[in-house]
Amino acid sequence: MSYKINVPLEMPPVPNQKSRNASGFGRIFEAATDASTCGCRCRTSKFRQRLTTTTILFCLVMLVFLFMVQTKISPSGGLPIISPMAYRFPADASQLYPEPTGSGQEPPKSGGRRLAGSPTAKRKKKDELTMTTSKKPKLKIPKITTEMKESFKKLQLIIDNRQAIDDIPDKTGLKRWIKKTTSNPTVMDLNNVEFDGNLTSFERFHAAISQDELYAKDSTLVDDLVRDMARLEIVRVVQKEGGTQLKLIIDYDNGGQALFKPMRFPRDKETEPNHFYFVDYERHNAEIATYHLDRLLGFRRAPPVAGRTLNMTSEIYALADQNLAKTFFVSPAKNLCFSGHCSYYCDTSHAICGHPDDLEGSFAAFLPSTDIAPRTSWRHPWRRSYNRRRKAAWEIDPDYCELIKETPPYNKGRRLADLMDMAILDFLTGNMDRHHYESFKLFGNESSPIHLDHGRGFGKTKHDEMSILAPVYQCCMIRQSTLRSLLSFVSQPGGRLSKRMRKSMSNDAVAPVLLDGHLEALDRRVHKILAVVENCLKTKPSTEVIIFDEFL
Ligand SMILES: Nc1ncnc2c1ncn2[C@@H]1O[C@H](COP(=O)(O)OP(=O)(O)OP(=O)(O)O)[C@@H](O)[C@H]1O
Ligand SMILES: [Mn+2]
């Protein structure tokens, strides 16, 4: 770090001036020395006064500087503010992307392959100005009026009132609950697969996937899995086929696999206002954040995702198959880059570049292989048109939900309520890219959907896209457990979603995962969902609006 201090100094002509042409600190130092030693040599008191002032000023600047270093004050208040310039000249931004903390492991040595002219695989010094040591900046709290408080209380009363069960005309939900208490089969139960010996975290994750959720509430295995994805040695890298954007399949040395989505731009880069949702890039941090959000909402339908910074030379290029390795190059800024092969964003102009060869990304735990657990892909009924001019049916037909309610698999069972949950998750993140969703074939229509592909969330901090909530306001439906989670974010002391998200993500290796604007948007959006529910309750009885299809 260099500090340029321009202190205007008028040096009087001194005889035998040998090195008086020094500048900056040199000049100030000489002036200070002169001031303390000149004694009777000084001609005027005015000059002596000026020198003394300069010396005091210099000392003050040094004191402030030392104080800042001591207390680790960063000019951004602890959060890295990455300017687009810093992104274009990544060498300047390298300290903003800290290594995974506390991994206790050296990065694996390069497997021998190195691209001529590529940056050396020197690990950068751990940034001292990390979130862990600096004070957390305060988040803006959304205003809650007395009227809002009253309505939250009313909603809470409705879901707490177990008498409501008696009012339910259709008791299938109740039957489902009874079934759930006795049976929530796992993928491995239905396959009659038994593991023996010590299971890896990846195997334990696969073994425990059940009809209702990918992992259990308060599961510690998921924390192990996230830690392993962020630390284990990588042994092989290939590109994942399909989809619009570049993704890599990462093989770990213990046999586990993860889906890697690389960082494309800095966290403060918002979606271009003129971009349609379908041309927006994916954000690796949105994948990480949505996993945490899905968990906090109590869904547990998104595979665990960890952040990690890779060394592109030793952890991607050296381990890549020929197909992928061919697409690597060194950019004019001397950063290592690759473009991969895919249908839209895989050319030199959309290449993924390191800083200079460090690359941050998201690592999503791979689901069990489709040989063991085949999946069905469903077209989302509220899918957008993916066309600049055409509107989707749900945007035109006000009774669209009535149609869907009669269409299998939404005409019975849990699935329609699942779509409401998905809409709530997507509205909170701002993800408009829910074209399809998948579920495990083994569980039939009783399967919970799997929440995948969240890279297009968290693009706008100031805009709340209400149309993402269309399933909720068109059907006027919400699961009681989801409503309960949302209410806990507004009524429990210290329970604000922004705070809980920040805490949940604080241990991630690439924390802070979300900038404050996105965290604040979450709180604002919770209120907007509750307002939609409240509005529904004005026209429909609570027994129709609030779905009691499970009892937590
Ligand atoms: N954790 C995972 N484990 C196994 N398969 C996965 C996982 N995540 C995603 N997939 C599979 O990879 C496909 C592509 O992933 P994803 O949708 O995240 O990428 P994408 O490039 O954004 O795709 P699209 O352009 O279709 O939106 C998914 O449809 C899914 O079948
Ligand atoms: Mn996608």
Coordinates of C-alpha atoms and ligand atoms in Angstrom, one line a residue:
M1 CA 0.0 0.0 0.0
S2 CA 1.5 3.4 -0.9
Y3 CA 0.4 6.7 0.5
K4 CA 1.2 9.8 -1.5
I5 CA 1.3 12.7 0.9
N6 CA 1.7 16.1 -0.8
V7 CA 2.9 18.5 1.8
P8 CA 3.7 21.8 0.2
L9 CA 7.3 22.6 1.3
E10 CA 9.1 25.6 0.4
M11 CA 12.7 24.8 0.9
P12 CA 15.0 27.9 1.5
P13 CA 18.2 27.8 -0.5
V14 CA 20.8 26.0 1.7
P15 CA 24.4 26.1 1.0
N16 CA 26.2 22.9 -0.1
Q17 CA 22.8 21.3 -0.9
K18 CA 23.7 17.8 -1.9
S19 CA 20.6 15.8 -1.8
R20 CA 17.9 18.4 -1.6
N21 CA 16.2 17.2 -4.7
A22 CA 14.6 14.4 -2.8
S23 CA 10.9 14.3 -2.9
G24 CA 8.0 12.9 -0.8
F25 CA 9.0 11.3 2.4
G26 CA 12.7 12.1 1.8
R27 CA 11.9 15.8 1.6
I28 CA 9.7 15.7 4.7
F29 CA 12.3 13.8 6.6
E30 CA 15.0 16.2 5.7
A31 CA 12.8 19.1 6.6
A32 CA 12.1 17.6 10.0
T33 CA 15.8 16.9 10.6
D34 CA 16.6 20.5 9.6
A35 CA 13.9 21.8 12.0
S36 CA 15.4 19.9 14.9
T37 CA 19.0 20.7 14.2
C38 CA 19.1 24.1 12.6
G39 CA 19.4 26.1 15.8
C40 CA 21.0 29.4 15.0
R41 CA 21.5 28.5 11.3
C42 CA 17.9 29.3 10.7
R43 CA 17.5 32.7 9.2
T44 CA 13.8 33.5 9.9
S45 CA 11.4 32.5 12.6
K46 CA 8.7 32.2 9.8
F47 CA 10.7 29.3 8.2
R48 CA 11.1 27.6 11.6
Q49 CA 7.4 27.9 12.2
R50 CA 6.6 26.3 8.8
L51 CA 9.0 23.4 9.5
T52 CA 7.5 22.7 12.9
T53 CA 4.0 22.7 11.4
T54 CA 5.1 20.3 8.7
T55 CA 6.7 18.0 11.3
I56 CA 3.5 18.0 13.4
L57 CA 1.4 17.3 10.4
F58 CA 3.6 14.4 9.3
C59 CA 3.5 12.9 12.8
L60 CA -0.3 13.2 12.9
V61 CA -0.7 11.4 9.5
M62 CA 1.6 8.6 10.7
L63 CA -0.3 8.2 13.9
V64 CA -3.7 7.9 12.1
F65 CA -2.1 5.4 9.7
L66 CA -0.7 3.3 12.5
F67 CA -4.0 3.4 14.3
M68 CA -5.8 2.1 11.2
V69 CA -3.4 -0.7 10.8
Q70 CA -3.7 -1.6 14.4
T71 CA -7.5 -1.7 14.6
K72 CA -7.8 -3.2 11.1
I73 CA -10.2 -0.6 9.8
S74 CA -10.9 -1.1 6.2
P75 CA -12.2 1.8 4.2
S76 CA -15.2 -0.3 3.2
G77 CA -16.1 -1.0 6.8
G78 CA -15.1 -4.6 6.5
L79 CA -16.9 -5.5 3.4
P80 CA -14.9 -5.7 0.2
I81 CA -16.2 -3.2 -2.2
I82 CA -15.0 -4.4 -5.5
S83 CA -15.1 -1.8 -8.2
P84 CA -15.4 -2.8 -11.9
M85 CA -11.9 -1.5 -12.3
A86 CA -10.6 -3.9 -9.7
Y87 CA -12.3 -6.7 -11.6
R88 CA -10.7 -5.7 -14.9
F89 CA -7.3 -5.4 -13.3
P90 CA -7.6 -8.5 -11.0
A91 CA -4.1 -8.2 -9.6
D92 CA -5.4 -5.2 -7.6
A93 CA -8.4 -7.2 -6.3
S94 CA -6.6 -10.3 -5.3
Q95 CA -6.6 -9.5 -1.6
L96 CA -10.4 -9.3 -1.7
Y97 CA -10.7 -13.0 -2.4
P98 CA -9.2 -14.7 0.7
E99 CA -8.1 -18.3 0.7
P100 CA -10.5 -20.8 2.4
T101 CA -9.8 -20.1 6.0
G102 CA -8.5 -22.7 8.4
S103 CA -8.3 -25.4 5.8
G104 CA -5.0 -26.5 7.3
Q105 CA -4.1 -27.9 3.9
E106 CA -1.6 -26.7 1.4
P107 CA -3.0 -26.5 -2.1
P108 CA -2.2 -29.6 -4.1
K109 CA 1.0 -29.3 -6.2
S110 CA 0.6 -28.8 -9.9
G111 CA 0.2 -32.1 -11.7
G112 CA 2.8 -31.0 -14.2
R113 CA 0.8 -29.3 -16.8
R114 CA 1.4 -25.6 -17.0
L115 CA 0.5 -23.2 -19.7
A116 CA 3.4 -21.2 -21.1
G117 CA 3.3 -17.6 -19.9
S118 CA 0.7 -18.4 -17.2
P119 CA 1.0 -16.8 -13.9
T120 CA 3.0 -18.6 -11.2
A121 CA 1.0 -20.5 -8.7
K122 CA 2.2 -18.4 -5.8
R123 CA -0.4 -18.3 -3.0
K124 CA -1.3 -14.9 -2.0
K125 CA -0.9 -13.8 1.6
K126 CA -4.1 -14.1 3.6
D127 CA -5.9 -10.8 3.6
E128 CA -5.7 -9.3 7.0
L129 CA -8.8 -7.3 6.5
T130 CA -11.2 -10.2 6.6
M131 CA -14.8 -10.2 7.9
T132 CA -13.9 -12.3 10.9
T133 CA -11.9 -9.7 12.6
S134 CA -13.6 -6.5 11.5
K135 CA -16.8 -5.2 13.0
K136 CA -19.9 -6.1 11.2
P137 CA -21.7 -3.1 9.7
K138 CA -25.3 -2.7 10.8
L139 CA -28.0 -3.6 8.3
K140 CA -30.9 -1.3 7.7
I141 CA -34.0 -2.6 9.5
P142 CA -37.3 -2.4 7.6
K143 CA -40.0 -0.5 9.4
I144 CA -42.7 -2.5 11.1
T145 CA -45.8 -0.6 12.0
T146 CA -48.3 -1.5 14.8
E147 CA -50.7 -2.5 12.1
M148 CA -48.2 -4.9 10.6
K149 CA -47.5 -6.3 14.1
E150 CA -51.2 -7.0 14.6
S151 CA -51.5 -8.8 11.3
F152 CA -48.4 -10.9 12.0
K153 CA -50.0 -11.9 15.4
K154 CA -53.2 -12.8 13.6
L155 CA -51.4 -15.0 11.2
Q156 CA -49.4 -16.7 14.0
L157 CA -52.7 -17.4 15.8
I158 CA -54.1 -19.1 12.8
I159 CA -51.2 -21.4 12.3
D160 CA -50.9 -22.1 16.1
N161 CA -54.5 -23.0 16.4
R162 CA -54.5 -26.7 15.9
Q163 CA -58.3 -26.6 16.0
A164 CA -57.9 -25.6 12.4
I165 CA -57.5 -29.2 11.6
D166 CA -61.2 -29.8 12.4
D167 CA -62.1 -27.1 9.9
I168 CA -60.2 -28.8 7.1
P169 CA -62.8 -30.1 4.7
D170 CA -60.3 -32.4 2.9
K171 CA -58.5 -34.5 5.4
T172 CA -55.9 -35.9 2.9
G173 CA -53.3 -33.6 4.4
L174 CA -53.9 -35.1 7.8
K175 CA -53.6 -38.6 6.3
R176 CA -50.3 -37.6 4.8
W177 CA -49.0 -36.5 8.1
I178 CA -50.0 -39.8 9.7
K179 CA -48.1 -41.5 6.8
K180 CA -45.1 -39.3 7.3
T181 CA -44.8 -40.1 11.0
T182 CA -44.4 -43.7 10.0
S183 CA -42.8 -43.5 6.6
N184 CA -40.3 -41.2 5.0
P185 CA -38.3 -43.6 2.9
T186 CA -34.8 -42.8 1.7
V187 CA -33.3 -43.4 -1.7
M188 CA -31.2 -46.2 -0.2
D189 CA -34.2 -47.8 1.5
L190 CA -36.0 -48.1 -1.8
N191 CA -32.9 -49.4 -3.6
N192 CA -32.2 -51.9 -0.8
V193 CA -28.6 -50.6 -0.8
E194 CA -26.6 -50.9 2.3
F195 CA -23.3 -49.2 2.9
D196 CA -20.6 -50.9 4.9
G197 CA -17.6 -49.5 6.7
N198 CA -16.8 -45.9 7.0
L199 CA -18.9 -43.7 4.8
T200 CA -17.6 -40.5 3.3
S201 CA -19.7 -37.4 3.8
F202 CA -20.8 -37.6 0.2
E203 CA -22.1 -41.2 0.7
R204 CA -23.8 -40.3 3.9
F205 CA -25.6 -37.5 2.1
H206 CA -26.8 -39.8 -0.6
A207 CA -27.9 -42.5 1.9
A208 CA -30.0 -40.1 3.8
I209 CA -31.9 -38.4 1.0
S210 CA -35.6 -39.0 1.6
Q211 CA -38.9 -38.5 0.0
D212 CA -39.5 -35.2 1.9
E213 CA -36.1 -33.7 2.1
L214 CA -32.5 -34.0 0.9
Y215 CA -31.2 -33.9 4.5
A216 CA -32.7 -33.9 7.9
K217 CA -33.3 -30.9 10.1
D218 CA -30.3 -30.1 12.3
S219 CA -28.2 -32.5 10.2
T220 CA -24.5 -32.3 11.0
L221 CA -23.6 -34.5 8.1
V222 CA -24.4 -31.5 5.8
D223 CA -21.9 -29.4 7.6
D224 CA -19.2 -32.1 7.2
L225 CA -20.1 -32.3 3.5
V226 CA -19.8 -28.5 3.0
R227 CA -16.4 -28.5 4.8
D228 CA -15.2 -31.4 2.7
M229 CA -16.2 -29.7 -0.6
A230 CA -14.3 -26.7 0.5
R231 CA -11.1 -28.5 1.5
L232 CA -10.6 -32.0 0.0
E233 CA -8.1 -32.5 -2.7
I234 CA -9.4 -32.4 -6.2
V235 CA -8.2 -35.2 -8.5
R236 CA -10.2 -34.7 -11.7
V237 CA -12.0 -31.9 -13.5
V238 CA -14.3 -32.3 -16.6
Q239 CA -16.9 -30.0 -18.1
K240 CA -20.5 -30.8 -17.4
E241 CA -22.5 -31.1 -20.6
G242 CA -25.9 -29.4 -21.0
G243 CA -27.3 -26.1 -19.8
T244 CA -26.4 -22.7 -21.1
Q245 CA -23.4 -21.9 -18.9
L246 CA -20.1 -23.4 -18.1
K247 CA -20.0 -25.8 -15.2
L248 CA -17.4 -28.3 -14.2
I249 CA -17.7 -31.7 -12.5
I250 CA -15.2 -31.9 -9.7
D251 CA -13.9 -35.2 -8.4
Y252 CA -12.5 -35.3 -4.9
D253 CA -9.9 -37.8 -3.7
N254 CA -12.4 -39.6 -1.6
G255 CA -14.7 -40.3 -4.5
G256 CA -17.1 -37.5 -3.9
Q257 CA -18.3 -35.2 -6.6
A258 CA -19.4 -31.5 -6.8
L259 CA -20.8 -29.2 -9.5
F260 CA -18.6 -26.2 -9.8
K261 CA -19.9 -22.8 -11.1
P262 CA -17.2 -20.2 -11.5
M263 CA -17.3 -16.6 -10.3
R264 CA -18.1 -14.4 -13.3
F265 CA -18.1 -11.0 -11.9
P266 CA -17.8 -9.2 -8.6
R267 CA -20.5 -9.2 -5.9
D268 CA -21.5 -5.6 -6.4
K269 CA -22.3 -6.1 -10.1
E270 CA -26.0 -5.9 -10.5
T271 CA -28.1 -7.3 -13.3
E272 CA -28.0 -5.0 -16.3
P273 CA -31.3 -3.1 -16.4
N274 CA -31.7 -3.8 -20.1
H275 CA -30.9 -7.5 -19.7
F276 CA -33.7 -10.1 -19.9
Y277 CA -33.7 -12.7 -17.2
F278 CA -32.7 -15.3 -19.8
V279 CA -29.5 -13.5 -20.9
D280 CA -28.3 -12.8 -17.4
Y281 CA -25.1 -14.5 -16.3
E282 CA -25.1 -16.9 -13.4
R283 CA -23.7 -15.9 -10.0
H284 CA -21.7 -18.4 -8.0
N285 CA -22.6 -16.6 -4.8
A286 CA -26.3 -16.9 -5.5
E287 CA -25.9 -20.7 -5.6
I288 CA -24.2 -20.6 -2.2
A289 CA -26.7 -18.1 -0.6
T290 CA -29.8 -19.9 -1.9
Y291 CA -28.6 -23.2 -0.3
H292 CA -28.5 -21.3 3.0
L293 CA -31.8 -19.7 2.4
D294 CA -33.5 -22.9 1.5
R295 CA -32.2 -24.4 4.7
L296 CA -33.3 -21.5 6.9
L297 CA -36.8 -21.6 5.3
G298 CA -37.0 -25.3 6.4
F299 CA -37.3 -26.7 2.9
R300 CA -34.0 -28.6 2.8
R301 CA -34.6 -29.3 -0.9
A302 CA -31.4 -27.7 -2.3
P303 CA -28.1 -29.7 -2.3
P304 CA -25.5 -28.3 0.0
V305 CA -23.2 -25.7 -1.6
A306 CA -19.8 -24.5 -0.5
G307 CA -17.7 -21.6 -1.7
R308 CA -14.0 -22.2 -2.5
T309 CA -11.1 -20.5 -4.2
L310 CA -9.2 -22.7 -6.6
N311 CA -5.8 -22.3 -8.0
M312 CA -6.5 -22.5 -11.7
T313 CA -3.1 -24.0 -12.7
S314 CA -2.9 -26.7 -10.2
E315 CA -6.5 -27.4 -9.3
I316 CA -8.2 -27.1 -12.7
Y317 CA -5.8 -26.9 -15.7
A318 CA -3.5 -29.7 -14.4
L319 CA -6.4 -32.0 -13.6
A320 CA -8.6 -31.2 -16.6
D321 CA -9.4 -33.6 -19.4
Q322 CA -8.0 -32.8 -22.9
N323 CA -11.3 -31.3 -24.0
L324 CA -11.3 -28.7 -21.3
A325 CA -7.6 -28.1 -21.2
K326 CA -7.6 -27.1 -24.9
T327 CA -9.8 -24.1 -24.0
F328 CA -7.2 -22.5 -21.6
F329 CA -5.3 -19.4 -22.5
V330 CA -3.4 -16.5 -21.0
S331 CA -5.2 -13.2 -21.4
P332 CA -3.4 -10.0 -22.4
A333 CA -3.6 -9.0 -18.7
K334 CA -1.5 -12.2 -17.9
N335 CA -4.4 -13.9 -16.2
L336 CA -5.1 -17.6 -16.8
C337 CA -8.5 -18.0 -18.5
F338 CA -10.6 -20.8 -20.0
S339 CA -13.8 -20.8 -22.1
G340 CA -15.0 -24.4 -22.2
H341 CA -17.6 -25.6 -24.6
C342 CA -21.3 -24.8 -24.2
S343 CA -24.3 -23.4 -26.1
Y344 CA -24.2 -19.7 -25.1
Y345 CA -21.4 -18.3 -23.0
C346 CA -18.4 -20.4 -23.9
D347 CA -16.2 -18.3 -26.2
T348 CA -13.2 -16.1 -25.6
S349 CA -15.3 -13.0 -25.0
H350 CA -17.1 -14.8 -22.1
A351 CA -14.0 -16.6 -20.8
I352 CA -13.6 -17.2 -17.1
C353 CA -10.3 -15.7 -15.9
G354 CA -8.4 -16.0 -12.7
H355 CA -6.9 -13.3 -10.4
P356 CA -4.2 -14.0 -11.8
D357 CA -4.9 -17.7 -11.5
D358 CA -7.1 -17.9 -8.4
L359 CA -10.7 -18.6 -9.2
E360 CA -13.6 -18.4 -6.8
G361 CA -16.6 -20.6 -7.3
S362 CA -19.5 -22.5 -5.9
F363 CA -19.4 -26.3 -5.2
A364 CA -22.8 -28.0 -5.1
A365 CA -22.8 -31.6 -3.7
F366 CA -23.7 -34.0 -6.5
L367 CA -26.9 -35.9 -6.2
P368 CA -26.7 -39.7 -6.3
S369 CA -26.1 -41.1 -9.8
T370 CA -29.2 -41.5 -11.9
D371 CA -28.5 -45.3 -12.0
I372 CA -29.4 -45.4 -8.3
A373 CA -31.8 -42.5 -8.1
P374 CA -33.3 -41.6 -11.5
R375 CA -35.0 -38.2 -11.7
T376 CA -37.9 -36.8 -13.6
S377 CA -37.7 -33.3 -15.1
W378 CA -41.0 -31.3 -14.9
R379 CA -41.9 -28.3 -16.9
H380 CA -42.7 -25.6 -14.3
P381 CA -46.3 -24.5 -14.7
W382 CA -45.4 -20.8 -14.1
R383 CA -42.4 -20.9 -16.4
R384 CA -41.6 -17.7 -18.2
S385 CA -41.9 -17.4 -22.0
Y386 CA -38.1 -17.0 -22.6
N387 CA -39.0 -14.6 -25.3
R388 CA -38.7 -10.9 -25.5
R389 CA -42.3 -10.4 -26.8
R390 CA -44.4 -13.4 -26.0
K391 CA -46.2 -13.7 -22.7
A392 CA -46.7 -17.0 -20.8
A393 CA -50.2 -18.4 -20.2
W394 CA -50.1 -17.5 -16.5
E395 CA -49.4 -13.9 -17.3
I396 CA -52.6 -13.6 -19.4
D397 CA -55.1 -15.9 -17.7
P398 CA -56.3 -14.7 -14.2
D399 CA -57.8 -18.2 -13.6
Y400 CA -54.6 -20.0 -14.5
C401 CA -54.3 -21.6 -11.0
E402 CA -57.7 -23.2 -11.3
L403 CA -56.5 -24.9 -14.4
I404 CA -53.3 -26.1 -12.7
K405 CA -55.2 -27.3 -9.7
E406 CA -57.0 -29.8 -11.9
T407 CA -53.9 -31.0 -13.7
P408 CA -51.8 -33.9 -12.4
P409 CA -49.6 -34.0 -10.3
Y410 CA -51.0 -30.7 -8.9
N411 CA -54.5 -32.0 -8.4
K412 CA -53.6 -34.0 -5.3
G413 CA -50.9 -34.5 -2.8
R414 CA -48.1 -32.1 -1.9
R415 CA -46.9 -30.8 -5.3
L416 CA -48.9 -27.6 -5.6
A417 CA -47.9 -26.6 -2.1
D418 CA -44.3 -27.3 -3.2
L419 CA -44.7 -24.9 -6.1
M420 CA -45.7 -22.2 -3.6
D421 CA -42.6 -22.9 -1.6
M422 CA -40.4 -22.7 -4.7
A423 CA -42.0 -19.4 -5.6
I424 CA -41.3 -18.0 -2.2
L425 CA -37.7 -19.1 -2.4
D426 CA -37.3 -17.6 -5.9
F427 CA -39.0 -14.4 -4.9
L428 CA -36.7 -13.9 -2.0
T429 CA -33.6 -14.4 -4.2
G430 CA -35.1 -12.7 -7.3
N431 CA -34.6 -15.8 -9.4
M432 CA -36.7 -15.7 -12.6
D433 CA -35.1 -18.7 -14.2
R434 CA -37.3 -21.6 -12.9
H435 CA -38.1 -23.2 -16.2
H436 CA -38.0 -26.8 -15.0
Y437 CA -37.6 -28.6 -11.8
E438 CA -36.7 -32.2 -11.0
S439 CA -37.8 -34.8 -8.5
F440 CA -36.7 -38.4 -7.7
K441 CA -38.7 -41.0 -9.6
L442 CA -38.5 -43.5 -6.8
F443 CA -40.9 -41.5 -4.6
G444 CA -43.5 -40.9 -7.3
N445 CA -45.7 -37.9 -6.9
E446 CA -45.1 -37.9 -3.2
S447 CA -41.5 -36.8 -3.9
S448 CA -40.5 -33.2 -2.8
P449 CA -39.1 -31.3 -5.7
I450 CA -35.3 -30.7 -5.8
H451 CA -34.3 -27.1 -5.7
L452 CA -31.5 -26.8 -8.3
D453 CA -29.9 -24.0 -10.4
H454 CA -30.1 -20.8 -8.4
G455 CA -27.3 -18.9 -10.3
R456 CA -29.6 -16.3 -11.6
G457 CA -30.7 -15.0 -8.1
F458 CA -29.4 -12.1 -6.2
G459 CA -28.9 -9.9 -9.2
K460 CA -30.8 -6.8 -8.0
T461 CA -30.8 -5.2 -4.6
K462 CA -33.4 -2.5 -5.1
H463 CA -36.0 -4.3 -7.2
D464 CA -38.5 -6.9 -5.9
E465 CA -39.9 -8.9 -8.8
M466 CA -43.5 -9.5 -7.7
S467 CA -44.4 -11.6 -10.7
I468 CA -42.2 -14.4 -9.2
L469 CA -44.9 -14.7 -6.5
A470 CA -47.6 -15.3 -9.1
P471 CA -48.2 -18.9 -8.0
V472 CA -48.8 -17.6 -4.4
Y473 CA -51.1 -14.7 -5.3
Q474 CA -52.9 -16.5 -8.1
C475 CA -53.6 -19.7 -6.0
C476 CA -53.8 -17.8 -2.7
M477 CA -52.0 -20.7 -1.0
I478 CA -49.1 -21.1 1.4
R479 CA -47.9 -24.0 3.5
Q480 CA -48.4 -23.5 7.3
S481 CA -44.8 -24.5 8.0
T482 CA -43.5 -21.9 5.4
L483 CA -45.7 -19.2 6.9
R484 CA -44.4 -20.2 10.3
S485 CA -40.8 -19.7 9.1
L486 CA -41.6 -16.4 7.5
L487 CA -43.3 -15.1 10.7
S488 CA -40.3 -16.2 12.8
F489 CA -38.2 -13.8 10.7
V490 CA -40.4 -10.8 11.6
S491 CA -41.4 -11.6 15.1
Q492 CA -38.6 -13.4 16.9
P493 CA -36.1 -11.1 18.5
G494 CA -32.9 -11.1 16.5
G495 CA -34.6 -13.4 14.0
R496 CA -34.5 -11.2 11.0
L497 CA -33.8 -13.2 7.8
S498 CA -30.9 -10.9 6.9
K499 CA -29.2 -11.6 10.2
R500 CA -29.7 -15.3 10.1
M501 CA -28.5 -15.5 6.5
R502 CA -25.4 -13.6 7.4
K503 CA -24.7 -15.8 10.3
S504 CA -25.4 -19.0 8.4
M505 CA -23.0 -17.9 5.6
S506 CA -20.3 -16.5 7.8
N507 CA -18.3 -19.7 7.9
D508 CA -18.1 -20.1 4.1
A509 CA -14.7 -19.9 2.7
V510 CA -15.7 -17.0 0.3
A511 CA -17.6 -15.1 2.9
P512 CA -19.1 -12.5 2.8
V513 CA -21.2 -14.3 0.3
L514 CA -23.8 -11.5 -0.1
L515 CA -23.3 -7.8 0.1
D516 CA -25.6 -5.9 2.5
G517 CA -28.0 -4.7 -0.1
H518 CA -29.0 -8.2 -0.9
L519 CA -29.4 -9.1 2.8
E520 CA -31.6 -6.0 3.3
A521 CA -33.7 -7.0 0.3
L522 CA -34.4 -10.3 1.9
D523 CA -36.1 -8.6 5.0
R524 CA -38.1 -6.3 2.7
R525 CA -39.3 -9.3 0.6
V526 CA -40.4 -11.3 3.6
H527 CA -42.8 -8.4 4.4
K528 CA -44.0 -8.4 0.8
I529 CA -44.8 -12.1 0.9
L530 CA -46.7 -11.7 4.2
A531 CA -48.7 -8.8 2.7
V532 CA -49.7 -11.1 -0.2
V533 CA -50.9 -13.8 2.3
E534 CA -52.8 -11.2 4.2
N535 CA -54.5 -10.0 1.1
C536 CA -55.6 -13.5 0.3
L537 CA -57.1 -13.9 3.7
K538 CA -59.4 -10.9 3.0
T539 CA -61.2 -12.9 0.3
K540 CA -60.7 -16.5 1.2
P541 CA -61.1 -18.5 4.5
S542 CA -57.8 -19.3 6.2
T543 CA -58.5 -23.1 5.8
E544 CA -58.1 -22.6 2.0
V545 CA -55.2 -20.3 2.1
I546 CA -53.0 -22.0 4.7
I547 CA -52.3 -25.6 3.8
F548 CA -51.8 -28.0 6.7
D549 CA -50.3 -30.8 4.8
E550 CA -47.6 -31.5 7.3
F551 CA -47.1 -30.8 11.0
L552 CA -43.7 -29.9 12.2
Ligands
LIG1 N1 -26.0 -30.9 -7.5 C1 -26.3 -31.6 -8.6 N2 -26.1 -32.9 -8.7 C2 -26.4 -33.6 -9.9 N3 -26.8 -33.0 -11.0 C3 -27.0 -31.6 -10.9 C4 -26.8 -30.9 -9.8 N4 -27.1 -29.6 -10.1 C5 -27.5 -29.6 -11.3 N5 -27.5 -30.8 -11.9 C6 -27.9 -31.2 -13.2 O1 -27.2 -30.3 -14.1 C7 -28.2 -29.7 -14.9 C8 -27.7 -28.3 -15.2 O2 -27.5 -27.6 -14.0 P1 -27.9 -26.1 -13.8 O3 -29.4 -26.0 -14.2 O4 -27.5 -25.7 -12.5 O5 -27.0 -25.4 -14.9 P2 -27.4 -24.3 -16.0 O6 -26.2 -24.1 -16.8 O7 -27.8 -23.1 -15.2 O8 -28.6 -24.9 -16.8 P3 -29.7 -24.0 -17.5 O9 -29.0 -23.2 -18.6 O10 -30.5 -25.2 -18.1 O11 -30.4 -23.2 -16.6 C9 -29.5 -29.7 -14.1 O12 -30.6 -29.7 -14.9 C10 -29.4 -31.0 -13.3 O13 -29.9 -32.0 -14.1
MN2 MN -29.4 -21.9 -15.0

